[in-house]
Short mmCIF file of C-alpha atoms in Angstrom, two decimals:
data_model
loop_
_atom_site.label_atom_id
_atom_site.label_comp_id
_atom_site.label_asym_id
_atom_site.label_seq_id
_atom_site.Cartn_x
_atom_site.Cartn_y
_atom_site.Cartn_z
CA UNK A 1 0.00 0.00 0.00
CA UNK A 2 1.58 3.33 -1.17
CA UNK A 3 1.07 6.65 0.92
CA UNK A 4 0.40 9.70 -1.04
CA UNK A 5 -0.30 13.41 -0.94
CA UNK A 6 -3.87 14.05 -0.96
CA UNK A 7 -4.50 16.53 -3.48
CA UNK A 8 -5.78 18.13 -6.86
CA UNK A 9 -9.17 15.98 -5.86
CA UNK A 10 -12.52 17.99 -7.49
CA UNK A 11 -14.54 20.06 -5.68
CA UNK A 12 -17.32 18.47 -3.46
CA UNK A 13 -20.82 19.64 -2.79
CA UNK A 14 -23.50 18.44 -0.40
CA UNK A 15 -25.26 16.45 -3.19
CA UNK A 16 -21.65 13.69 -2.35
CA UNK A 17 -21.12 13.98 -5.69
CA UNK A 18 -18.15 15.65 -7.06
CA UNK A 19 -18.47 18.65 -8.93
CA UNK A 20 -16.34 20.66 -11.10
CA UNK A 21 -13.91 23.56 -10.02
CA UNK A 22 -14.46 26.98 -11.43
CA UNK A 23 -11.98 26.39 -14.33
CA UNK A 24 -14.04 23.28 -15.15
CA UNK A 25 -17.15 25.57 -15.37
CA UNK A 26 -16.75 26.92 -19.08
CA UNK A 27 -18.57 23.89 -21.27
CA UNK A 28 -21.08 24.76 -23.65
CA UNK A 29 -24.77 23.78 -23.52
CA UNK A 30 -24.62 20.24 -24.77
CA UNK A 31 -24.07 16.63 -23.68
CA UNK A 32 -20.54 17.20 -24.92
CA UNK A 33 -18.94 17.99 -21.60
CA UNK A 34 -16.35 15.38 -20.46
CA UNK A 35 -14.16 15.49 -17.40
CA UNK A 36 -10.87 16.95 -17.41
CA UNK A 37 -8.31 14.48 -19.44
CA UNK A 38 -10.82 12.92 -21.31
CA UNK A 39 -11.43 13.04 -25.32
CA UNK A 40 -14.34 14.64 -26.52
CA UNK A 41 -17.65 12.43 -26.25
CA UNK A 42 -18.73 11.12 -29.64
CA UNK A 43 -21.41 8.84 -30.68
CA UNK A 44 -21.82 7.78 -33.90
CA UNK A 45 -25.24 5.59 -33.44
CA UNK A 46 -27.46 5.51 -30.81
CA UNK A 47 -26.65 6.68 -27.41
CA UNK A 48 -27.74 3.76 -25.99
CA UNK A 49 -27.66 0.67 -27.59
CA UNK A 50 -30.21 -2.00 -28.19
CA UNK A 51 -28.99 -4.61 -25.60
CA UNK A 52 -26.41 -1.95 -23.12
CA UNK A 53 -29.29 -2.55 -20.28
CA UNK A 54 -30.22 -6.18 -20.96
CA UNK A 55 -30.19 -8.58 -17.67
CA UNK A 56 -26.64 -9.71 -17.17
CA UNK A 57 -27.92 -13.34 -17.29
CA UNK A 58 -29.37 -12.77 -21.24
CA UNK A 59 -26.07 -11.67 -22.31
CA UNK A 60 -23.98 -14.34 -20.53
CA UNK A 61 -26.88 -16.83 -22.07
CA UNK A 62 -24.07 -17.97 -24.63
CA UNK A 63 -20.91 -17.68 -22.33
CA UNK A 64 -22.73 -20.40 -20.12
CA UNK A 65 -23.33 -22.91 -22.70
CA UNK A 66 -19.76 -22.13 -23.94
CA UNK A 67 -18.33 -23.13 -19.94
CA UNK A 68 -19.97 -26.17 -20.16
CA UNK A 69 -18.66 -27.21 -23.47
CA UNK A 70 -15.19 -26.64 -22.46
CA UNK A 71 -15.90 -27.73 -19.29
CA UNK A 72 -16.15 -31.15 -20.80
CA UNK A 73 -13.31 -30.37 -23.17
CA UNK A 74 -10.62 -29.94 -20.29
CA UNK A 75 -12.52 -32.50 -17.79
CA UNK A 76 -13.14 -30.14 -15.36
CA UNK A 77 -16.04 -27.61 -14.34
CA UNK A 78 -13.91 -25.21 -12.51
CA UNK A 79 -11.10 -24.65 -14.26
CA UNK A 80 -11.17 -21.06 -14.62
CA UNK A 81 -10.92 -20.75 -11.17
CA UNK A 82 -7.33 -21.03 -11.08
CA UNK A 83 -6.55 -18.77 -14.08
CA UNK A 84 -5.01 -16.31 -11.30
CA UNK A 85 -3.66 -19.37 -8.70
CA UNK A 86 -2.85 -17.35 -5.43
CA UNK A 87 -5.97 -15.50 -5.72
CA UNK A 88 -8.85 -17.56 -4.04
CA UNK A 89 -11.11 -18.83 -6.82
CA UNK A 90 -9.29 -16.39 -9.46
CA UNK A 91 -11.68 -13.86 -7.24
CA UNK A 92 -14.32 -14.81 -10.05
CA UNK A 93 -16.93 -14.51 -6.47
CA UNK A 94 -16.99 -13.65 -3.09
CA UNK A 95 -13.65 -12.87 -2.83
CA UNK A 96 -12.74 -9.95 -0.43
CA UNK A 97 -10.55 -6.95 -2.82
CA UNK A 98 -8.36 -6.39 -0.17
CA UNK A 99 -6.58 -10.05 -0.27
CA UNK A 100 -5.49 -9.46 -4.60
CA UNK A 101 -3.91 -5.80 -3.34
CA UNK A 102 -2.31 -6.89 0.07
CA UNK A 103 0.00 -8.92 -2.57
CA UNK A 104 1.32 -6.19 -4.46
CA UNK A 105 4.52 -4.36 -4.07
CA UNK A 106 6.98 -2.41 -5.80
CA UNK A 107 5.23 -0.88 -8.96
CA UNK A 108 1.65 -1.89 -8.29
CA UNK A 109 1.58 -1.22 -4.26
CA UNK A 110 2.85 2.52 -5.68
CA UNK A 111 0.62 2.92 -8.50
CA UNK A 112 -2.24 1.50 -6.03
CA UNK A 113 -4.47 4.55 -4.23
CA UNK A 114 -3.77 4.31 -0.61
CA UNK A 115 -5.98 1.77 1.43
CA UNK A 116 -7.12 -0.11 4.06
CA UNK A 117 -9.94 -2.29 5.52
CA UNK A 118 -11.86 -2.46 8.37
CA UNK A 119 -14.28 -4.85 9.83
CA UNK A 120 -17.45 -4.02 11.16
CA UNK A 121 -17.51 -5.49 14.98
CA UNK A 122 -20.02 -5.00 17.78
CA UNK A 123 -18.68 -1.50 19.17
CA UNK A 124 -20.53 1.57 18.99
CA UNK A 125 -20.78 2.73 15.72
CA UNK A 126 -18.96 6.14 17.25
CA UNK A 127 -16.21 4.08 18.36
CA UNK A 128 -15.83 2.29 15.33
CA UNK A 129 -15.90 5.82 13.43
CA UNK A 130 -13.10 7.21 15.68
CA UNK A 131 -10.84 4.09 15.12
CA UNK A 132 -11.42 4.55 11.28
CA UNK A 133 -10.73 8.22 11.49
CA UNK A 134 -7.27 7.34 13.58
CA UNK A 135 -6.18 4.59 11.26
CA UNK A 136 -6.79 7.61 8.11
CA UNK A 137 -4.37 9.53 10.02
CA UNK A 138 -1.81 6.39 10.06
CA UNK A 139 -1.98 6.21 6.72
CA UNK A 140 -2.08 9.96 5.63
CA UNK A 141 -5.63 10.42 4.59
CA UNK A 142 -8.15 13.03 4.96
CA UNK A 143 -11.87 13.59 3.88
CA UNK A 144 -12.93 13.09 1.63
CA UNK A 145 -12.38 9.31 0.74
CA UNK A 146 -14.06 6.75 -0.99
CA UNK A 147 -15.82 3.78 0.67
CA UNK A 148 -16.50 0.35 -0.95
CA UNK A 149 -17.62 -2.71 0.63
CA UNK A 150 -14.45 -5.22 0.36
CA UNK A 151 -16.36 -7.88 -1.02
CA UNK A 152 -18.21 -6.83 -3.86
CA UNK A 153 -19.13 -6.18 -7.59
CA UNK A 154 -20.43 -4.12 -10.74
CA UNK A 155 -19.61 -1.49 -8.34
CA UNK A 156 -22.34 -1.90 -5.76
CA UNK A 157 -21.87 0.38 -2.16
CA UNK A 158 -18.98 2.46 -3.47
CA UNK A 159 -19.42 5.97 -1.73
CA UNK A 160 -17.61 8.92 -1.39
CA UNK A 161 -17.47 9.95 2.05
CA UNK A 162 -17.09 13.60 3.15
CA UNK A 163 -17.57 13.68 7.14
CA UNK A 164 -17.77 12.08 10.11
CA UNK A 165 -21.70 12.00 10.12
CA UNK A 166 -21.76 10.29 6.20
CA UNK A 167 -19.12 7.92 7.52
CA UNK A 168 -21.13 6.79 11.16
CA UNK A 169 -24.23 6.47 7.92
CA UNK A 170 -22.32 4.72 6.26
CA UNK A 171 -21.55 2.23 8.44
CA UNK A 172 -25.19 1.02 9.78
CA UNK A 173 -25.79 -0.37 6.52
CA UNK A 174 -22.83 -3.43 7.14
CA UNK A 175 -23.66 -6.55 9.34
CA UNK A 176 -21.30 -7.36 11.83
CA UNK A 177 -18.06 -8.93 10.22
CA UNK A 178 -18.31 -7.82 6.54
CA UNK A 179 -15.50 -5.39 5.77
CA UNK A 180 -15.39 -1.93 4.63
CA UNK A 181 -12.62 -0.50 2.13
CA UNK A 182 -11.44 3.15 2.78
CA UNK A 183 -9.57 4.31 0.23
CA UNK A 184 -7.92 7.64 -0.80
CA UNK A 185 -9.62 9.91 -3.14
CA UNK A 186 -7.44 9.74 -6.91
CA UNK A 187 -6.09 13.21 -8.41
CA UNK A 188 -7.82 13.10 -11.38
CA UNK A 189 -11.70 12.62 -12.73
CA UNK A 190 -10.48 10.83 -15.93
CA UNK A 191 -10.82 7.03 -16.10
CA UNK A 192 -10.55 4.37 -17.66
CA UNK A 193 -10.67 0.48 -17.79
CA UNK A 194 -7.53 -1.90 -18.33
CA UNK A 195 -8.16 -4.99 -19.59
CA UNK A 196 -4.47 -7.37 -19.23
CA UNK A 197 -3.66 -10.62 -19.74
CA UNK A 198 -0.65 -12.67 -19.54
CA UNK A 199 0.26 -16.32 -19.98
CA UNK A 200 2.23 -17.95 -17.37
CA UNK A 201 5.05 -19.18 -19.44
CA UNK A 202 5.36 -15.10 -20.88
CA UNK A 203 7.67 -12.48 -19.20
CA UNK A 204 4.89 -9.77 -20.85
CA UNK A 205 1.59 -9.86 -21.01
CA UNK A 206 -1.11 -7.69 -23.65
CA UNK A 207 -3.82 -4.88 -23.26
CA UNK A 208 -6.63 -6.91 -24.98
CA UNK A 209 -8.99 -3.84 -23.87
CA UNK A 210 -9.38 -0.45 -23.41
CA UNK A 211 -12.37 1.72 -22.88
CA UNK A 212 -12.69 5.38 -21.62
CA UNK A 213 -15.32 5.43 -18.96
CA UNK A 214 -17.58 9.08 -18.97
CA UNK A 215 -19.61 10.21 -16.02
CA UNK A 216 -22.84 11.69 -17.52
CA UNK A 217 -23.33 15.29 -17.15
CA UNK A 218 -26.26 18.14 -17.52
CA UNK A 219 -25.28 21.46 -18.55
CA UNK A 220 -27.49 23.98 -16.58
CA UNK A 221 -28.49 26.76 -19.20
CA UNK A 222 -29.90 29.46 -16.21
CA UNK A 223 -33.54 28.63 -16.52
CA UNK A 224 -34.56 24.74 -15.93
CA UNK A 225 -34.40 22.84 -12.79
CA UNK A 226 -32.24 19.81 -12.76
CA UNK A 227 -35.07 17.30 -13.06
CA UNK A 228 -35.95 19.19 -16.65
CA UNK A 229 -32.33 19.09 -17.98
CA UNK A 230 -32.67 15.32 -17.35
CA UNK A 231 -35.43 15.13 -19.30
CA UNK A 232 -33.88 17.19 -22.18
CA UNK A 233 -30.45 14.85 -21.92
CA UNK A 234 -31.25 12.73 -25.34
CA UNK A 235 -29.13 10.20 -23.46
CA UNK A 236 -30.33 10.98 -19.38
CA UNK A 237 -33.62 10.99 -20.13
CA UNK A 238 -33.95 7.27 -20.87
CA UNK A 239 -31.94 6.77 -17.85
CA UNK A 240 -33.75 8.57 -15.31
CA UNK A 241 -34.38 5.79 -12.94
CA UNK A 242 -30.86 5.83 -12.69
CA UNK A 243 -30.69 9.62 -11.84
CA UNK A 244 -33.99 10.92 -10.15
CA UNK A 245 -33.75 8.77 -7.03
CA UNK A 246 -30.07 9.40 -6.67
CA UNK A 247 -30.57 13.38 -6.90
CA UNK A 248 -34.26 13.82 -5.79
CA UNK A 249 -33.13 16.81 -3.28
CA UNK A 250 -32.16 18.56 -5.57
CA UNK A 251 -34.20 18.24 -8.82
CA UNK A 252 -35.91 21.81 -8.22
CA UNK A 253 -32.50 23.42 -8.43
CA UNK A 254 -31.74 25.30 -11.21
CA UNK A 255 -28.43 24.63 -12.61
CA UNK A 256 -26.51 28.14 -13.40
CA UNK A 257 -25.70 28.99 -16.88
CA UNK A 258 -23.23 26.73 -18.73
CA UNK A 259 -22.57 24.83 -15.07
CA UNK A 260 -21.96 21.17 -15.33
CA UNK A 261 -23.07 19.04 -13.29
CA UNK A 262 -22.29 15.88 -12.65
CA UNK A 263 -25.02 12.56 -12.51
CA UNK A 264 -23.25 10.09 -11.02
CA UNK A 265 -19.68 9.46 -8.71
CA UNK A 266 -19.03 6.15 -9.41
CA UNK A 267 -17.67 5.13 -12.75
CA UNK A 268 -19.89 2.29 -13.04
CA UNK A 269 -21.93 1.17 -16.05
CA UNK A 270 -25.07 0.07 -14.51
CA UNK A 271 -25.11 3.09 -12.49
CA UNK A 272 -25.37 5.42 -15.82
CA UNK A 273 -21.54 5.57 -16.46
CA UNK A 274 -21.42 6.39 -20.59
CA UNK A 275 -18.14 3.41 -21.95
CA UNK A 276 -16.34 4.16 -24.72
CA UNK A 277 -14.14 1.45 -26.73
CA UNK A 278 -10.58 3.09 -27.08
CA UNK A 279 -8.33 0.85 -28.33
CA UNK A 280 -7.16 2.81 -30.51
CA UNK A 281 -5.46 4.54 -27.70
CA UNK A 282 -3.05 1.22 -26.87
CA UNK A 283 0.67 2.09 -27.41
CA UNK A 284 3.68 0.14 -26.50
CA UNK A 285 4.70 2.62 -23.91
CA UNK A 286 1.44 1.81 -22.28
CA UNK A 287 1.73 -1.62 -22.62
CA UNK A 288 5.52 -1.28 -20.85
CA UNK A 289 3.71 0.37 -18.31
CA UNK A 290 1.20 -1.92 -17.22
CA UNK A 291 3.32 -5.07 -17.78
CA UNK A 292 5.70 -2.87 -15.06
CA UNK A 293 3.14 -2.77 -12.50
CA UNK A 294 1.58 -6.23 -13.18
CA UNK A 295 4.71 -8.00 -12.70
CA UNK A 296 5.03 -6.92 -9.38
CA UNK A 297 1.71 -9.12 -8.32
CA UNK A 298 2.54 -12.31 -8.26
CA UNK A 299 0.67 -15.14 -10.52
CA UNK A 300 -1.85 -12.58 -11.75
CA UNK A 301 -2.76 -13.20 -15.49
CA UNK A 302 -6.02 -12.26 -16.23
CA UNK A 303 -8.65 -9.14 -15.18
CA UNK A 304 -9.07 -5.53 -15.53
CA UNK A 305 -7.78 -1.97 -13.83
CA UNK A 306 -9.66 0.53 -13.19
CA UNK A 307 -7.56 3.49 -13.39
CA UNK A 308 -7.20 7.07 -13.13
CA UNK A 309 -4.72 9.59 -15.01
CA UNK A 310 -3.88 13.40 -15.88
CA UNK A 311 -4.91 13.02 -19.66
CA UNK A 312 -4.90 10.81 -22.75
CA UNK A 313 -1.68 12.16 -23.92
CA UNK A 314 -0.20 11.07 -20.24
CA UNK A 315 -2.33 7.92 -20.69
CA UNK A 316 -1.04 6.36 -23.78
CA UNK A 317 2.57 7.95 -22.89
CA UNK A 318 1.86 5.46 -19.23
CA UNK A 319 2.63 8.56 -17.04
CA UNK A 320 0.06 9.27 -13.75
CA UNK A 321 -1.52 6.05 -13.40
CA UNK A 322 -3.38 5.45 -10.11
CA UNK A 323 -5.04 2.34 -9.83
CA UNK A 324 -8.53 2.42 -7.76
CA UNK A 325 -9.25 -1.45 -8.08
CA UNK A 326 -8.56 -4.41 -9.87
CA UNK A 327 -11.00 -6.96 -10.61
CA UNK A 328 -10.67 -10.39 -11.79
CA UNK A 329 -11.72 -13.53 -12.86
CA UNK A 330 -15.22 -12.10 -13.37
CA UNK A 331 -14.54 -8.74 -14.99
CA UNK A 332 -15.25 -7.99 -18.32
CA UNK A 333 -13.62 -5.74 -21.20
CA UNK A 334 -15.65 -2.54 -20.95
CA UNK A 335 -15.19 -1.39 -24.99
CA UNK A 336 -18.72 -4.17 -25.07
CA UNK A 337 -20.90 -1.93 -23.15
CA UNK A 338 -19.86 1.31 -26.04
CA UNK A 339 -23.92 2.17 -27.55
CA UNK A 340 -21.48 1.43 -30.78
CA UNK A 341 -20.31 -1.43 -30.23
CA UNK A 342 -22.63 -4.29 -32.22
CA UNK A 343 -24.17 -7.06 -30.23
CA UNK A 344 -22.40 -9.77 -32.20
CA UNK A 345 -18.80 -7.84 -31.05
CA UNK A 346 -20.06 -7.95 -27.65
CA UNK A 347 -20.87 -11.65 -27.24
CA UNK A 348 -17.47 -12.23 -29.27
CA UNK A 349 -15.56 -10.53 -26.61
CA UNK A 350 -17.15 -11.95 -23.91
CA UNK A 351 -16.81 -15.71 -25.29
CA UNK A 352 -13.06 -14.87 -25.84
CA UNK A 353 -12.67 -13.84 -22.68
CA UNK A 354 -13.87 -16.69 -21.03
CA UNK A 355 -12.05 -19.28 -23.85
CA UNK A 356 -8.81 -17.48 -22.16
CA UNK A 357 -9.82 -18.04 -18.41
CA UNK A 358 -9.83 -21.98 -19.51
CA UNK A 359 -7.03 -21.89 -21.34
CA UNK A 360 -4.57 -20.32 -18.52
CA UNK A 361 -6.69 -22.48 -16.21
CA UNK A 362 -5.55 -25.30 -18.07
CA UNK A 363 -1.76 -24.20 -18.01
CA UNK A 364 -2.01 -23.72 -14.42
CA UNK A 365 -3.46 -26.71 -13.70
CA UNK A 366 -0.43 -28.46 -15.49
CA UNK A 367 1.75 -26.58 -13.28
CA UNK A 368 1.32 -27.76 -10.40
CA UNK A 369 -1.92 -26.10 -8.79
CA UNK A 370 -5.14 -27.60 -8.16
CA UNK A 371 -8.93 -26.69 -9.19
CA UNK A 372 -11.60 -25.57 -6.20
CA UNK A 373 -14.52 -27.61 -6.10
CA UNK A 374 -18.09 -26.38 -7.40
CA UNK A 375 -19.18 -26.38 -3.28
CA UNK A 376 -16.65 -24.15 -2.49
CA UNK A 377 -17.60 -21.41 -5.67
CA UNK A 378 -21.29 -21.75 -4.36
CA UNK A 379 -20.49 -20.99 -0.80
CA UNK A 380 -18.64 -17.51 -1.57
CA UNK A 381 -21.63 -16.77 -4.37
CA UNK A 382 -24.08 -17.23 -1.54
CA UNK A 383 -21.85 -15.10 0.68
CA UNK A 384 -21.31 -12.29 -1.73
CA UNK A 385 -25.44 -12.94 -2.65
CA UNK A 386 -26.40 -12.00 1.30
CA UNK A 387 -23.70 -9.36 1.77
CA UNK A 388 -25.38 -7.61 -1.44
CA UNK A 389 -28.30 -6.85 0.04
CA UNK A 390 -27.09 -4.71 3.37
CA UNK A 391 -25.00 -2.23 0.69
CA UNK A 392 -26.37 1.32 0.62
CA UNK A 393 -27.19 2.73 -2.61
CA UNK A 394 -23.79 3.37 -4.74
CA UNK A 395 -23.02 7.08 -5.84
#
């Protein structure tokens, strides 16, 4: 775990969502505002596509009749599970974030935003907030930070956290011994997703995906209330169960004249986060970067980081990474949730993906290490399934 200056973090209003600074404040009345660092925002179809908000199960349909083929192929139901072998289960489910990042160092502990976990016990919720507050100090951090429940996915729970009083909220919503990530705010809005893999028998692994990930904005023009520049958003407006909830305090506001403001904290898809494919952004310094920091956790060969940095130039150059999580075995290559991106690219992708987790499964298993059994995946599903339901709403 690195320790960092806090710093260069956005502005923060009482909605807990973060807001631009004054020299963010100068788009023009469109949906074409982007955080700072980011490309411009273009679609050239729909803005959202036909099957972006499907259930998950209808577009994994194919990927599950696909497992069970090679399932039978390579003799064994749970193969993928050891595609990353000193990760529990590859952390494909119910597998806490904090044990992949407590075996980094060197390159990925440094590129890693400052964190820690704590468990929720039977002391006062006060108490509990006051021993959070003076582990912060240990390990240089200040509000605001961002809070995550340590077992998790598909971003559920992730808050940021301003105060005392939002932290001791926070809180009630965990049963006793689930565990709660605080983590350092990053420096910069602009984000993206990572996917990397690497075969064990390589010194260097590949990019195989790389999408841009845009929170959704409203431009205020002066004169409507939040709620009606929702409304107007050709893209918010078919999303508003996504948005109204999240900001009902404040959909009477009006938003000042060429203001942006911002729909969402957490870059996460199903929470209304726009995805971009942007491959064409890959370079080899980029690669070099990633394969740095990747080699410094051990047997990892397979799942996607969710990063922040300055801007695309420092991006593709590999400068000003920070890494706010890596997920695994589970994860998927974000370019398939672009509104561009055709259905029959998506489902490619995804069957790909999951081709790869057998075949490194398969190498690993030659090497020496040895497949879970199906009980064992169903017990941590039905863990992460219960814990699910206690997480507050995510921002």
């Amino acid at each position: 775990m690195s320790a960092k200056t806090q710093e260069g973090f956005p502005d923060v209003d009482n909605s807990g969502i973060e807001q631009p600074s004054e020299s963010m404040k100068t788009a023009s009345r469109s949906d074409s505002f982007v955080s700072p660092g980011m490309p411009p925002l273009t679609y050239s179809k729909k803005r959202i596509s036909m099957f972006e908000f499907w259930p998950t199960w209808v577009m994994y349909l194919p990927v599950v009749l696909q497992w069970l083929l090679l399932s039978i192929r390579h003799r064994s139901l749970t193969l993928p599970l050891v595609a990353n072998p000193k990760l529990e289960l590859s952390g494909m489910v119910g597998v806490p974030k904090s044990e992949l990042l407590a075996q980094a160092s060197g390159h990925c502990a440094e590129a890693t935003l400052t964190w820690f976990v704590h468990t929720i016990n039977d002391k006062a919720l006060e108490t509990q907030v006051e021993i959070i507050k003076s582990t912060m100090e240990e390990y240089d951090l200040s509000f605001p930070v961002v809070c995550k429940p340590d077992i998790g996915c598909r971003g559920s729970g992730v808050k940021l956290v301003k105060n005392e009083e939002q932290l001791l909220r926070y809180l009630r919503a965990y049963p006793a011994g689930s565990g709660v990530m605080v983590q350092r705010l990053a420096s910069h809005e602009a984000e993206a997703g990572v996917f990397f893999v690497r075969e064990p028998n390589e010194k260097a692994g590949k990019i195989i995906s790389l999408a841009l990930k845009y929170m959704p904005y409203v431009v205020g023009n002066g004169k409507d209330t939040l709620a009606k520049l929702i409304e107007n958003d050709e893209r918010a407006s078919q999303l508003q169960h996504l948005y109204l909830e999240r900001h009902k305090d404040r959909l009477e506001d009006v938003i000042p004249e060429n203001e942006p403001y911002r729909l969402v904290f957490s870059a996460s898809h199903c929470r209304g986060a726009v995805f971009k494919d942007a491959n064409k952004y890959i370079t080899e310094a980029l690669t070099a970067r990633i394969n740095e920091i990747m080699s410094d956790l051990p047997e990892f060969y397979y799942g996607r980081l969710d990063i922040k940095f300055p801007s695309i130039e420092e991006l593709q150059a590999g400068r000003g990474i920070e890494i706010v999580e890596i997920n695994t075995a589970s994860s998927e290559s974000l370019h398939i949730w672009d509104s561009d991106t055709p259905l029959s690219t998506a489902v490619g992708s995804l069957l790909y993906q999951y081709k790869t987790l057998f075949t490194l499964g398969s190498q690993n298993r030659k090497r020496g290490f040895k497949t879970p059994g199906v009980l064992q995946f169903y017990r941590h599903w039905q863990k992460e399934r219960r814990l699910k339901e206690f997480y507050p709403e995510t921002d």
